[in-house]
Short mmCIF file of C-alpha atoms and ligand atoms in Angstrom, two decimals:
data_model
loop_
_atom_site.label_atom_id
_atom_site.label_comp_id
_atom_site.label_asym_id
_atom_site.label_seq_id
_atom_site.Cartn_x
_atom_site.Cartn_y
_atom_site.Cartn_z
CA MET A 1351 210.28 163.23 160.81
CA SER A 1352 211.50 162.98 164.33
CA GLU A 1353 208.43 163.05 166.44
CA ARG A 1354 209.13 161.83 169.88
CA THR A 1355 207.06 159.07 171.36
CA ARG A 1356 206.38 158.91 175.05
CA LEU A 1357 207.32 155.42 176.26
CA THR A 1358 206.95 155.28 180.02
CA THR A 1359 208.32 156.94 183.13
CA VAL A 1360 211.77 156.82 184.71
CA GLU A 1361 210.11 155.64 187.92
CA ASP A 1362 208.53 152.69 186.16
CA VAL A 1363 211.88 151.59 184.69
CA HIS A 1364 213.57 151.84 188.07
CA GLU A 1365 210.80 149.88 189.75
CA ASN A 1366 210.75 147.06 187.22
CA ASP A 1367 214.44 147.03 186.18
CA SER A 1368 213.57 147.05 182.48
CA TRP A 1369 210.91 148.08 180.00
CA LEU A 1370 210.63 146.19 176.75
CA PHE A 1371 209.35 147.73 173.54
CA THR A 1372 209.41 147.14 169.81
CA VAL A 1373 210.75 149.63 167.28
CA ARG A 1374 210.99 149.80 163.52
CA ASP A 1375 214.25 150.77 161.90
CA GLU A 1376 214.59 152.96 158.83
CA TYR A 1377 213.85 149.98 156.59
CA GLY A 1378 210.68 149.13 158.44
CA GLU A 1379 212.23 146.08 160.09
CA ARG A 1380 211.12 145.44 163.62
CA ASP A 1381 213.54 145.06 166.49
CA GLU A 1382 213.23 144.96 170.25
CA ALA A 1383 214.69 147.53 172.59
CA ILE A 1384 214.89 147.78 176.37
CA LEU A 1385 214.97 150.67 178.74
CA LEU A 1386 217.27 150.08 181.69
CA PRO A 1387 217.80 152.10 184.85
CA CYS A 1388 220.99 154.17 184.92
CA GLU A 1389 221.78 156.23 187.98
CA ASP A 1390 218.96 158.79 188.10
CA GLY A 1391 217.85 158.31 184.53
CA VAL A 1392 217.44 155.58 181.96
CA GLU A 1393 219.23 154.30 178.88
CA ALA A 1394 217.87 152.29 175.97
CA TRP A 1395 219.57 149.47 174.09
CA ILE A 1396 218.65 147.01 171.40
CA ASN A 1397 217.48 143.90 173.23
CA ARG A 1398 220.23 141.64 171.98
CA CYS A 1399 223.47 140.33 173.44
CA MET A 1400 226.59 141.11 171.40
CA HIS A 1401 228.03 137.62 171.76
CA GLN A 1402 225.19 135.72 170.13
CA PRO A 1403 221.73 136.86 169.11
CA GLN A 1404 220.26 136.26 172.53
CA ARG A 1405 217.47 138.48 173.89
CA LEU A 1406 218.47 140.07 177.19
CA ASP A 1407 214.84 140.48 178.18
CA ARG A 1408 213.02 137.37 177.05
CA GLY A 1409 209.64 138.91 177.62
CA PHE A 1410 209.46 138.82 181.38
CA GLY A 1411 212.01 141.44 182.38
CA ALA A 1412 215.78 141.58 182.14
CA ALA A 1413 218.07 140.54 184.99
CA VAL A 1414 219.75 143.68 186.30
CA ARG A 1415 222.42 143.29 188.99
CA ASP A 1416 224.89 145.83 190.35
CA GLY A 1417 224.35 148.22 187.47
CA GLU A 1418 224.66 145.53 184.82
CA VAL A 1419 222.13 143.74 182.67
CA VAL A 1420 223.01 140.05 182.65
CA CYS A 1421 222.75 137.97 179.50
CA PRO A 1422 220.62 134.89 180.21
CA ARG A 1423 222.67 132.61 177.92
CA HIS A 1424 226.28 132.87 179.13
CA GLY A 1425 225.99 135.44 181.88
CA SER A 1426 227.98 138.36 180.51
CA GLY A 1427 227.03 141.60 182.22
CA PHE A 1428 226.64 144.86 180.30
CA ASP A 1429 226.82 148.20 182.08
CA THR A 1430 223.29 149.65 181.96
CA CYS A 1431 224.67 153.19 181.51
CA SER A 1432 227.39 152.66 178.90
CA GLY A 1433 226.25 149.37 177.36
CA TYR A 1434 229.82 148.11 177.67
CA CYS A 1435 230.68 144.56 178.67
CA ASP A 1436 233.99 143.81 180.43
CA ASN A 1437 233.40 140.17 181.31
CA GLY A 1438 232.64 136.72 180.00
CA GLU A 1439 231.91 135.70 176.43
CA ALA A 1440 230.77 139.14 175.31
CA GLU A 1441 233.80 140.93 176.79
CA GLY A 1442 234.86 144.03 174.87
CA THR A 1443 231.52 144.60 173.15
CA THR A 1444 228.94 147.33 173.59
CA LEU A 1445 225.18 147.04 173.19
CA VAL A 1446 223.54 148.87 170.30
CA ASP A 1447 222.37 152.25 171.48
CA VAL A 1448 218.84 153.64 171.12
CA GLU A 1449 218.45 157.34 171.89
CA VAL A 1450 215.92 158.38 174.48
CA ALA A 1451 215.20 161.65 176.21
CA VAL A 1452 213.80 162.30 179.67
CA GLU A 1453 211.53 165.20 180.44
CA ASP A 1454 209.64 165.70 183.68
CA GLY A 1455 210.16 162.07 184.60
CA ALA A 1456 208.77 160.77 181.31
CA VAL A 1457 210.88 158.82 178.84
CA TYR A 1458 210.65 159.57 175.12
CA LEU A 1459 212.07 157.70 172.18
CA ASP A 1460 214.26 160.31 170.52
CA ASP A 1461 216.15 158.46 167.82
CA ARG A 1462 216.09 159.25 164.12
CA SER A 1463 216.84 155.64 163.25
CA TYR A 1464 213.87 154.12 165.03
CA THR A 1465 210.17 154.66 165.34
CA PHE A 1466 208.05 153.24 168.09
CA ASP A 1467 205.99 150.20 167.13
CA HIS A 1468 204.44 148.88 170.32
CA GLU A 1469 205.07 148.12 173.96
CA GLY A 1470 206.44 144.66 174.66
CA GLY A 1471 208.34 142.24 172.46
CA ILE A 1472 207.87 141.68 168.74
CA ASP A 1473 205.55 138.76 169.43
CA ASP A 1474 203.49 140.66 171.95
CA GLU A 1475 201.52 142.51 169.36
CA ASP A 1476 197.84 142.40 170.02
CA GLY A 1477 195.94 139.66 168.30
CA ASP A 1478 198.82 137.28 168.81
CA GLY A 1479 197.24 135.41 171.67
CA ASP A 1480 194.86 132.52 171.52
CA ASP A 1481 191.98 134.52 172.77
CA GLY A 1482 189.87 134.31 169.68
CA PRO A 1483 186.31 135.48 169.65
CA SER A 1484 184.79 134.20 172.81
CA SER A 1485 181.90 131.92 172.10
CA SER A 1486 178.73 133.76 172.80
CA SER A 1487 177.03 132.12 175.66
CA HIS A 1488 173.45 131.22 175.08
CA ILE A 1489 171.71 131.02 178.31
CA SER A 1490 168.51 129.17 177.97
CA PHE A 1491 166.35 127.69 180.58
S1 LIG B 2755 224.93 135.01 174.26
FE1 LIG B 2755 225.17 136.57 175.73
S2 LIG B 2755 227.03 136.07 176.71
FE2 LIG B 2755 226.79 134.54 175.19
#
């Protein structure tokens, strides 16, 4: 089954520098992935530095500078197009690739190894917040 899931638009990724989402791998395990701007299009990578298991986007957007996504822990920069890192602690490594396709400005997850779970990080699933049932307000005079 390789049904494509529409994620967002290229424009949105370019405006916000990154777009975080959660996928499930072939074993049903959840992982985070990020869309990053690359020239006119986008690329997607697993949201994890290759030096240590550090999230590149910690839930409030990744730092993208001069075509590189910068690891928040030790500052290695990975090329947003190739995923390759040529500097710092993660030098010589490449981010784990997630296949996406672009059609009419929309971005689709197009990877046999992953299925879309939800937008945002693993912990961002709905129902995770503290907003329990709001106490019904009894207005009495
Ligand atoms: S954890 Fe990313 S550079 Fe060290």
